[in-house]
Short mmCIF file of C-alpha atoms in Angstrom, two decimals:
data_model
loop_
_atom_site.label_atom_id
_atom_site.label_comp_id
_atom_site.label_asym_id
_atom_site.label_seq_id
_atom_site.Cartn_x
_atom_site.Cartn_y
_atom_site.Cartn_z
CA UNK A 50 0.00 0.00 0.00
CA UNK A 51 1.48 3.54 -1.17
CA UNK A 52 1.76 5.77 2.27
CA UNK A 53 0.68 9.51 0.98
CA UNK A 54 0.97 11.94 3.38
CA UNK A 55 -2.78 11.97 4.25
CA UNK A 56 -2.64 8.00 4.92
CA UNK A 57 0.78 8.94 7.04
CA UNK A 58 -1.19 11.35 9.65
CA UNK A 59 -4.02 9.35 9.66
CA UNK A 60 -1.39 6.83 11.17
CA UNK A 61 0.44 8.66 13.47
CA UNK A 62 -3.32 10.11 14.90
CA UNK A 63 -4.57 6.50 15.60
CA UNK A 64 -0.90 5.61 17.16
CA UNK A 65 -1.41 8.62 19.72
CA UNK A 66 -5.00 7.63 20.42
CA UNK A 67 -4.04 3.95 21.32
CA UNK A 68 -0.75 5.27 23.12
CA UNK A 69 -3.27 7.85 25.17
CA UNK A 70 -5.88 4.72 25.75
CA UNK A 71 -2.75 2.42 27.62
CA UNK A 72 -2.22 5.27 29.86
CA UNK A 73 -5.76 5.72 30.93
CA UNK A 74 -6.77 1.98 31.15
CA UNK A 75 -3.50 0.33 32.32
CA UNK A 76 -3.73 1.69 35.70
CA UNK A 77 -6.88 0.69 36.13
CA UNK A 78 -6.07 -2.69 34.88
CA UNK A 79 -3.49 -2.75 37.24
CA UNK A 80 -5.92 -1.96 40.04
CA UNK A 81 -8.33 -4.57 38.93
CA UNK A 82 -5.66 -7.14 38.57
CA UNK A 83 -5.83 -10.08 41.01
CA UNK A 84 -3.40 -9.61 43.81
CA UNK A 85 -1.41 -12.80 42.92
CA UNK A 86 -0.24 -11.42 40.01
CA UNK A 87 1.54 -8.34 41.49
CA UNK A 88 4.08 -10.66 43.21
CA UNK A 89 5.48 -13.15 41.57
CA UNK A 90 1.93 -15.70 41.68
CA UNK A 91 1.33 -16.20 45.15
CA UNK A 92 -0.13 -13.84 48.29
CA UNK A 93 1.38 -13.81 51.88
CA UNK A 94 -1.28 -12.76 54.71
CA UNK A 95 0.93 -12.06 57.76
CA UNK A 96 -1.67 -13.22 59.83
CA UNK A 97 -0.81 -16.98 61.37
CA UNK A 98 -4.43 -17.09 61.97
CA UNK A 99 -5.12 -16.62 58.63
CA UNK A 100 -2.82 -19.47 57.38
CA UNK A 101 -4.06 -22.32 59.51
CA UNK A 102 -5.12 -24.39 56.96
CA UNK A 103 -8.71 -25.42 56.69
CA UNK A 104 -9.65 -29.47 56.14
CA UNK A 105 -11.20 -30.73 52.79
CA UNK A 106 -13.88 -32.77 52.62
CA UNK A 107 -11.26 -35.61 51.09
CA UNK A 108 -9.58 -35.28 54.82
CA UNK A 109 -13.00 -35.14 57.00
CA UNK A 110 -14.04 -37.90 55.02
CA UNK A 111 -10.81 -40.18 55.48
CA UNK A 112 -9.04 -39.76 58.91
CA UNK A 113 -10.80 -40.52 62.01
CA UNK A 114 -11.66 -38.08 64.32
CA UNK A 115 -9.36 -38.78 67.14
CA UNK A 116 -6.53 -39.08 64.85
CA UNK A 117 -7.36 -35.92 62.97
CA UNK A 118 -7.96 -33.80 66.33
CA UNK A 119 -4.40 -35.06 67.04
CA UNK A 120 -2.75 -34.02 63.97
CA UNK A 121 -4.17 -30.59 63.90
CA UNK A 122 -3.20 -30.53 67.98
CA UNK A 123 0.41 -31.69 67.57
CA UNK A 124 0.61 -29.87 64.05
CA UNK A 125 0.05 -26.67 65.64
CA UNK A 126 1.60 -27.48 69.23
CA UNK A 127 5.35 -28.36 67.57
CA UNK A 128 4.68 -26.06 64.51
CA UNK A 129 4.33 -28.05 60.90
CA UNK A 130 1.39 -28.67 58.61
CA UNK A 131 -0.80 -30.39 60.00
CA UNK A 132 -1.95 -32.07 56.78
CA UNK A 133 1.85 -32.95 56.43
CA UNK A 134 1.25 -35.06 59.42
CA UNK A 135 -1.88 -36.26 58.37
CA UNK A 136 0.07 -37.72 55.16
CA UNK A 137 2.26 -39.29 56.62
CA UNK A 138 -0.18 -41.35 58.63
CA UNK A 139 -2.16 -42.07 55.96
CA UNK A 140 1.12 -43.08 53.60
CA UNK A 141 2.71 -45.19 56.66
CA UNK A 142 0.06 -47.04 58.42
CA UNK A 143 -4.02 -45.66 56.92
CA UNK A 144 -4.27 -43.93 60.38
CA UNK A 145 -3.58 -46.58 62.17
CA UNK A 146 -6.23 -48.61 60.66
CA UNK A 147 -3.64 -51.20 58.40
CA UNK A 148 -3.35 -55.03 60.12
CA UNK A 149 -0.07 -55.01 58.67
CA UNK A 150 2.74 -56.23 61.19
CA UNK A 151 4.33 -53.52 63.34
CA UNK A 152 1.59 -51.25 63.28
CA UNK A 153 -0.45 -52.06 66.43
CA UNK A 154 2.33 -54.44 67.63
CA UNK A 155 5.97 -55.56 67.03
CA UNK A 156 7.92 -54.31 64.20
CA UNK A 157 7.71 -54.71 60.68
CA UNK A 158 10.55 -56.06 58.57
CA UNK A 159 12.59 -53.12 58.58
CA UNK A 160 12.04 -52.78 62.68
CA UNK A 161 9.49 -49.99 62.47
CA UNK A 162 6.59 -49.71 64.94
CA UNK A 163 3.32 -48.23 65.32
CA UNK A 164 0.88 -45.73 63.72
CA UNK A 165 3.74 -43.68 62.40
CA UNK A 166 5.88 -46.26 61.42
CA UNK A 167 8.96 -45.28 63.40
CA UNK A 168 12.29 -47.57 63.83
CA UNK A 169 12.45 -48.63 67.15
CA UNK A 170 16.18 -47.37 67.47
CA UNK A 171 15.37 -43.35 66.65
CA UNK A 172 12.19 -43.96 68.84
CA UNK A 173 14.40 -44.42 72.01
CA UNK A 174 15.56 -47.75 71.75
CA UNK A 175 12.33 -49.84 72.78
CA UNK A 176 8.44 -49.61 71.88
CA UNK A 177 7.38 -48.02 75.63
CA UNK A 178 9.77 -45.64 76.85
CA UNK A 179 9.58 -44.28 80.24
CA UNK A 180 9.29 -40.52 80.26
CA UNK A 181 11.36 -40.15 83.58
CA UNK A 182 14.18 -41.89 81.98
CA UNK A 183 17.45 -40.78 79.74
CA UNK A 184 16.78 -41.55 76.15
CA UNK A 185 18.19 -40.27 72.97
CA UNK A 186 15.29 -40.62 71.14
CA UNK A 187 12.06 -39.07 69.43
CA UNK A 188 9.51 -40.91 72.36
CA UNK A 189 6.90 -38.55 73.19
CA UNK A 190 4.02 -38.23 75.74
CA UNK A 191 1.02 -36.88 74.35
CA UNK A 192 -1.56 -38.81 76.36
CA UNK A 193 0.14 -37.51 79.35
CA UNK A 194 0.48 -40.95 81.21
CA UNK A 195 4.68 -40.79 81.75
CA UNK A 196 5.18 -42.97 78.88
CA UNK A 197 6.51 -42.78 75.09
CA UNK A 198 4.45 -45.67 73.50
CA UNK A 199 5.16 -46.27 69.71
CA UNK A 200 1.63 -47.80 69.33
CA UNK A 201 0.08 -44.74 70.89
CA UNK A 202 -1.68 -42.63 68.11
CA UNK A 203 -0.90 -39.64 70.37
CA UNK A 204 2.05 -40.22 71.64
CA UNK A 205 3.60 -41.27 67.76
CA UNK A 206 2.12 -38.16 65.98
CA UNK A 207 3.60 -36.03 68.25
CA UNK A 208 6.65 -37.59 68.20
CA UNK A 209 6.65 -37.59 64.18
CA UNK A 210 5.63 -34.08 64.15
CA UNK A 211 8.84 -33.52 66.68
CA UNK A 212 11.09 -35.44 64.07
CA UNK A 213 9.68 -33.33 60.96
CA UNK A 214 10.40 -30.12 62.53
CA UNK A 215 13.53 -31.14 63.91
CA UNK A 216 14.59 -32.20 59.96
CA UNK A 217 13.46 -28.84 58.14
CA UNK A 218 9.27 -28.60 58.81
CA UNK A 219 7.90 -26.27 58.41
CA UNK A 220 9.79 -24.66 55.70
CA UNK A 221 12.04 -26.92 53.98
CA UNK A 222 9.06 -29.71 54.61
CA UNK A 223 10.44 -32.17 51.93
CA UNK A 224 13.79 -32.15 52.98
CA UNK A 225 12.02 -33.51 56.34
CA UNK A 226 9.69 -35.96 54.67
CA UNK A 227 12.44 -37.53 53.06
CA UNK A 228 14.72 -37.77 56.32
CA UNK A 229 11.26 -39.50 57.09
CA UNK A 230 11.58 -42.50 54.59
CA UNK A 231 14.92 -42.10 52.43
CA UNK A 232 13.16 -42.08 49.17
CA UNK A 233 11.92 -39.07 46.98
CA UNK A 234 9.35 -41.04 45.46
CA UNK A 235 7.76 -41.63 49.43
CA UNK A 236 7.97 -37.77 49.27
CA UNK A 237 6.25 -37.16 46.36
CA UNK A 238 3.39 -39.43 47.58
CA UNK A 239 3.01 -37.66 50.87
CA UNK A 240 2.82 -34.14 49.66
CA UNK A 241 0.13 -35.37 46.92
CA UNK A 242 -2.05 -37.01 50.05
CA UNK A 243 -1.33 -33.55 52.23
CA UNK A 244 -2.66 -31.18 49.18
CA UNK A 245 -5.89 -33.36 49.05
CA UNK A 246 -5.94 -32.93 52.80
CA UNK A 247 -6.17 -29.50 53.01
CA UNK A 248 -9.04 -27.35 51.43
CA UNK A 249 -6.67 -25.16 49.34
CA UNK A 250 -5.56 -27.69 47.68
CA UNK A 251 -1.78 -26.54 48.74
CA UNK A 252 0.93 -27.27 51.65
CA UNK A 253 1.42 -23.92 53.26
CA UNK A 254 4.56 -22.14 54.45
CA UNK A 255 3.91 -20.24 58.24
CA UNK A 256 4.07 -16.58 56.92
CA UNK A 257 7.25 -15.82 59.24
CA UNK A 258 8.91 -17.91 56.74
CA UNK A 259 8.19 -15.32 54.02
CA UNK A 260 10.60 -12.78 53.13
CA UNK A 261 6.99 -10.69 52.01
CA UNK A 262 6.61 -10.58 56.19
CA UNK A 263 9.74 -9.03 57.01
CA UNK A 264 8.70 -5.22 56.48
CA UNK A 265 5.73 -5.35 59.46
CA UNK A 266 8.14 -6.98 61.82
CA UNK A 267 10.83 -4.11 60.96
CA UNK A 268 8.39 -1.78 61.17
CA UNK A 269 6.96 -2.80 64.43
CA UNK A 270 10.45 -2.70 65.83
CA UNK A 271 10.31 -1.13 68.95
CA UNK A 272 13.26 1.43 67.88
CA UNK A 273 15.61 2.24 65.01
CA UNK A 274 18.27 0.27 66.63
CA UNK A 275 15.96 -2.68 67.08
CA UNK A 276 14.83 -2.27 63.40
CA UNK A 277 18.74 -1.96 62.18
CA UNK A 278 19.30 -5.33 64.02
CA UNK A 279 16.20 -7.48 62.94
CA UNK A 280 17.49 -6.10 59.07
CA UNK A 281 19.99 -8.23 59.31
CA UNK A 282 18.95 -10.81 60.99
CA UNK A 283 16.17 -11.86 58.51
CA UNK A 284 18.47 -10.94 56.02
CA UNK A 285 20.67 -13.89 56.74
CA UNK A 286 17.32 -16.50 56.43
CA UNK A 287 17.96 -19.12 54.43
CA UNK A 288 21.88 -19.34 55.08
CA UNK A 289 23.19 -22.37 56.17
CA UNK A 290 24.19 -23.02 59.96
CA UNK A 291 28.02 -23.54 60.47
CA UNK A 292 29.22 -24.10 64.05
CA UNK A 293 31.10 -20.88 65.38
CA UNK A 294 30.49 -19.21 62.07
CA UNK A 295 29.64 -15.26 62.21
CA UNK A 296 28.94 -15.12 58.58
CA UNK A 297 28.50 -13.48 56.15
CA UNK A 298 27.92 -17.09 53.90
CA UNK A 299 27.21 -19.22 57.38
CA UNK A 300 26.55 -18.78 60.60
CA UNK A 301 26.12 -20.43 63.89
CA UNK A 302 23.21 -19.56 66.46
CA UNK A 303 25.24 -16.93 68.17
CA UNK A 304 26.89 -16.18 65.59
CA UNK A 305 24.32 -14.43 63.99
CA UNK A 306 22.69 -12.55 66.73
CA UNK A 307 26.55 -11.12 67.39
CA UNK A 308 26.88 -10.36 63.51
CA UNK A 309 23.06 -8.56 63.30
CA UNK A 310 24.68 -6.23 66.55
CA UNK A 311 27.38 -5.38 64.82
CA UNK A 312 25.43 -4.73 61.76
CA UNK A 313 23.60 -1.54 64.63
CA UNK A 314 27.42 -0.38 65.76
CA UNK A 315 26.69 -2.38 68.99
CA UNK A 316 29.32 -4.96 70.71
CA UNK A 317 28.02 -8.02 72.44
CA UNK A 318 29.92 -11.44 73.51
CA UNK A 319 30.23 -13.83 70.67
CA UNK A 320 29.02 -17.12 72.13
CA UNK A 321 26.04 -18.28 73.28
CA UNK A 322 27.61 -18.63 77.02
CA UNK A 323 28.72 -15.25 77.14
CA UNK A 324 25.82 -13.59 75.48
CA UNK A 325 23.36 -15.55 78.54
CA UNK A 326 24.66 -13.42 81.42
CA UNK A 327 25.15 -10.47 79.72
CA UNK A 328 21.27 -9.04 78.83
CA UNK A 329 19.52 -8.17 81.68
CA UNK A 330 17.13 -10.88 82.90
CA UNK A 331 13.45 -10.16 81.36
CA UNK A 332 10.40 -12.01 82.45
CA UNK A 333 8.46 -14.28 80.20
CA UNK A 334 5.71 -12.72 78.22
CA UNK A 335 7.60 -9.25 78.46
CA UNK A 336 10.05 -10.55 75.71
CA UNK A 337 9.77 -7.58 72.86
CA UNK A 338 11.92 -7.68 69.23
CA UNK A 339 15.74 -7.87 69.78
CA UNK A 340 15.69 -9.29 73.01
CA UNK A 341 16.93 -13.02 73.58
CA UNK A 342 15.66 -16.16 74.17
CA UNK A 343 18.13 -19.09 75.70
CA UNK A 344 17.45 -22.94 75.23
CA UNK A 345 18.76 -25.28 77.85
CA UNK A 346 20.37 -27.60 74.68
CA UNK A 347 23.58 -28.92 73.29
CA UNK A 348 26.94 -30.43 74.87
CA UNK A 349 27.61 -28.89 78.07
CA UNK A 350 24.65 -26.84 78.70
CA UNK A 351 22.33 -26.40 82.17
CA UNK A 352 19.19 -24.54 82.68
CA UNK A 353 21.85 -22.28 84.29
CA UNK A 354 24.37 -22.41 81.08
CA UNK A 355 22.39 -22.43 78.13
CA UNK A 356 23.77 -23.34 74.90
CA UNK A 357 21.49 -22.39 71.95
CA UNK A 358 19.66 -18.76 71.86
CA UNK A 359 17.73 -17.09 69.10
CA UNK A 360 16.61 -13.50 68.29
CA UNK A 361 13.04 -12.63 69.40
CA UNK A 362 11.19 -10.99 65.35
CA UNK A 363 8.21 -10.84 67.42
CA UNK A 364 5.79 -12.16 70.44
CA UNK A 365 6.29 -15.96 70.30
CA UNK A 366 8.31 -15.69 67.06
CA UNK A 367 12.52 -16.26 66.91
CA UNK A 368 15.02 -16.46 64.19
CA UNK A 369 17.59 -19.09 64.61
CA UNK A 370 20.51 -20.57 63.58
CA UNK A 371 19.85 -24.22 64.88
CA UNK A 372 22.18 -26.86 63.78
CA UNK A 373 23.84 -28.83 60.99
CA UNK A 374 20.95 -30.94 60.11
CA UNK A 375 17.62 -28.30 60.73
CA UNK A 376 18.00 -26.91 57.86
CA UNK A 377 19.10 -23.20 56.87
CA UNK A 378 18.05 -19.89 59.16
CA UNK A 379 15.11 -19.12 59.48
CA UNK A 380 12.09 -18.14 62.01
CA UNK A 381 10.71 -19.95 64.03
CA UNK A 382 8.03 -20.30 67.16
CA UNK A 383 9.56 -20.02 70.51
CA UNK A 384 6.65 -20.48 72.48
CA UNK A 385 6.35 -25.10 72.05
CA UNK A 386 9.63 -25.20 72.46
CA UNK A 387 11.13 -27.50 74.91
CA UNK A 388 13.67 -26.19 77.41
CA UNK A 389 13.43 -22.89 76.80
CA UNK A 390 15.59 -20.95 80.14
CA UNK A 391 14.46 -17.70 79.52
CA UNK A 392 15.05 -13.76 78.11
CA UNK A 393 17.59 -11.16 78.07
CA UNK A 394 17.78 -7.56 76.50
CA UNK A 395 21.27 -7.13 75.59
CA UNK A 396 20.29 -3.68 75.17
CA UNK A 397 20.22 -3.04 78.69
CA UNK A 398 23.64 -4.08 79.53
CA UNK A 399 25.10 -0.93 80.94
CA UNK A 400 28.15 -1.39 78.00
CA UNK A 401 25.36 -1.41 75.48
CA UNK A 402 24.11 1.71 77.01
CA UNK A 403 27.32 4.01 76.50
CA UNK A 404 27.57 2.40 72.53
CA UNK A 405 24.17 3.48 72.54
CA UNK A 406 25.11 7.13 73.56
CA UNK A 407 28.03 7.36 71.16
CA UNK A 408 26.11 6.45 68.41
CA UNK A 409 23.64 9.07 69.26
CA UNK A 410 26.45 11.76 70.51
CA UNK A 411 29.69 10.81 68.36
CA UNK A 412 31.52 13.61 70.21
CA UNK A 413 30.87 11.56 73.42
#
């Protein structure tokens, strides 16, 4: 077609009117457009009580009542998906329901035992282990009768939900599963059961886990040196753990409290034993962001000498740097865990205090 100079402006006119159309309608298409598609495909409420994840009618309809109360109790209680749980009963033993041997006594013909199919040796070294005793071991008491009992549907799904957080759950939950059963097809198959579980159709990540949750836990920082150090902190989620490292590829649970101080101009003791006595002593349910919480576990440690610490993000929420095997940093809930000592606020310590006035006063 021959452009003439009439066909040229005619052209040019319709290529401004389109070009003046996309800047009138695009922001209200972008308005309009579904949230999901603003970031990446999925939405983060920060909310826990908007993430617990509802039961399908698949999962009412298959578990039995008592064992799905449990899950959901023991899900919540040790923090992992509860549907994750739920699959893994189902996978291992049909709730408890299967006649096969092992499951409501003796072992099967790899040694494992009970609803939740666990080896005898990583349960504590015999089906009914008393509660009172030493053990080195995943036994668990959930009926509240002294006893670890691997044919106990309360006593096993707590203990499994103990062993899938202590392997990665809640965030790196397939790294757990397959600690679990040592095969990525078994992992595969669980995951499938736990998305028919829940009514989403999905296994959920807690929303501390999200980077997209960081900002409102800055935010709410109860200062700017507070905000500086939880920065860093979450920064450093999803690093791996390396004992007595202070970073910046690897860190160690100390290690990166000390590193997220620094990161504020602030000097505390490296370790987890020095960093114990040094914050001033604050009562449970006072705890507020960059304080400390100290765990009575590891080598060498006493309810008086703790050896593992994390940084209170918020009420009942931690970041840690755990160990070798518990997968990479991350956040965590403080409030189920075992052996927890207590709180300090570093910030108090009367050395903290004078950084604190140099940083405000240089001239000081």
């Amino acid at each position: 077609m021959k452009l003439t100079r009439g066909r040229i402006a005619l052209l040019v006119g319709l290529a401004g009117l389109l070009l003046l159309v996309a800047v009138v309608v695009s922001p209200l298409l972008l308005m309009s457009m579904p949230s999901f598609l603003s970031n990446g495909g999925t939405t983060v409420d920060c909310d826990d009580q908007a993430q617990v994840e509802e039961v399908s009618d698949s999962a009412s309809s298959d578990i039995p009542d008592d064992y799905l109360e449990l899950y959901k109790e023991y899900g919540k209680k040790i923090g992992v998906q509860w549907n994750i749980l739920a699959a893994v009963g189902k996978r291992e033993t049909d709730h408890g329901r299967s006649d096969l041997p092992g499951v409501k006594s003796g072992t099967n013909h790899a040694g494992a035992a009970g609803p939740m199919q666990f080896l005898i040796s990583t349960w504590g070294g015999k089906a009914r282990v008393p509660m009172s005793s030493t053990f080195n071991g995943y036994a668990s008491d959930g009926d509240g009768d002294g006893v670890g009992d691997v044919y106990n549907p309360a006593d096993a799904i707590l203990g499994a939900a103990k062993m899938l957080k202590r392997n990665g759950a809640p965030e790196n939950v397939r790294q757990a599963l397959f600690v679990y059963n040592r095969a990525w097809w078994y992992v595969d198959q669980v995951e499938e059961i736990a998305r028919k579980y829940a009514k989403s159709g999905e296994v959920k990540v807690p929303p501390q886990a999200s980077e997209d949750c960081d900002e409102p836990l800055v935010e709410a920082a109860p200062s700017d040196v507070v905000a500086k150090i939880l920065q860093f902190a979450l920064a450093q989620r999803g690093k791996p753990y390396l004992w007595g490292g202070t970073g910046p590829d690897a860190f160690d649970c100390s290690g990166v409290i000390y590193a997220a101080y620094r990161s504020a101009g602030l000097s505390i003791p490296r370790t987890t034993f020095g960093q114990w006595p040094f914050g001033v002593k604050i009562k449970a349910g006072e705890e507020q962001p960059g304080d400390l919480v100290f765990f009575n576990s590891g080598p060498g440690t006493a309810p008086n000498n703790p050896g593992h610490v994390g940084l209170v993000v918020s009420k009942g929420k931690m970041l840690e740097a755990r160990c070798r095997l518990c997968g990479p940093i991350k956040v965590t809930s403080y409030q189920a865990r075992q052996n927890r000592v207590g709180f300090t606020r570093p910030l108090q310590n009367p050395a903290v205090l004078e950084q604190l006035k140099k940083l405000q006063n240089p001239a000081l």
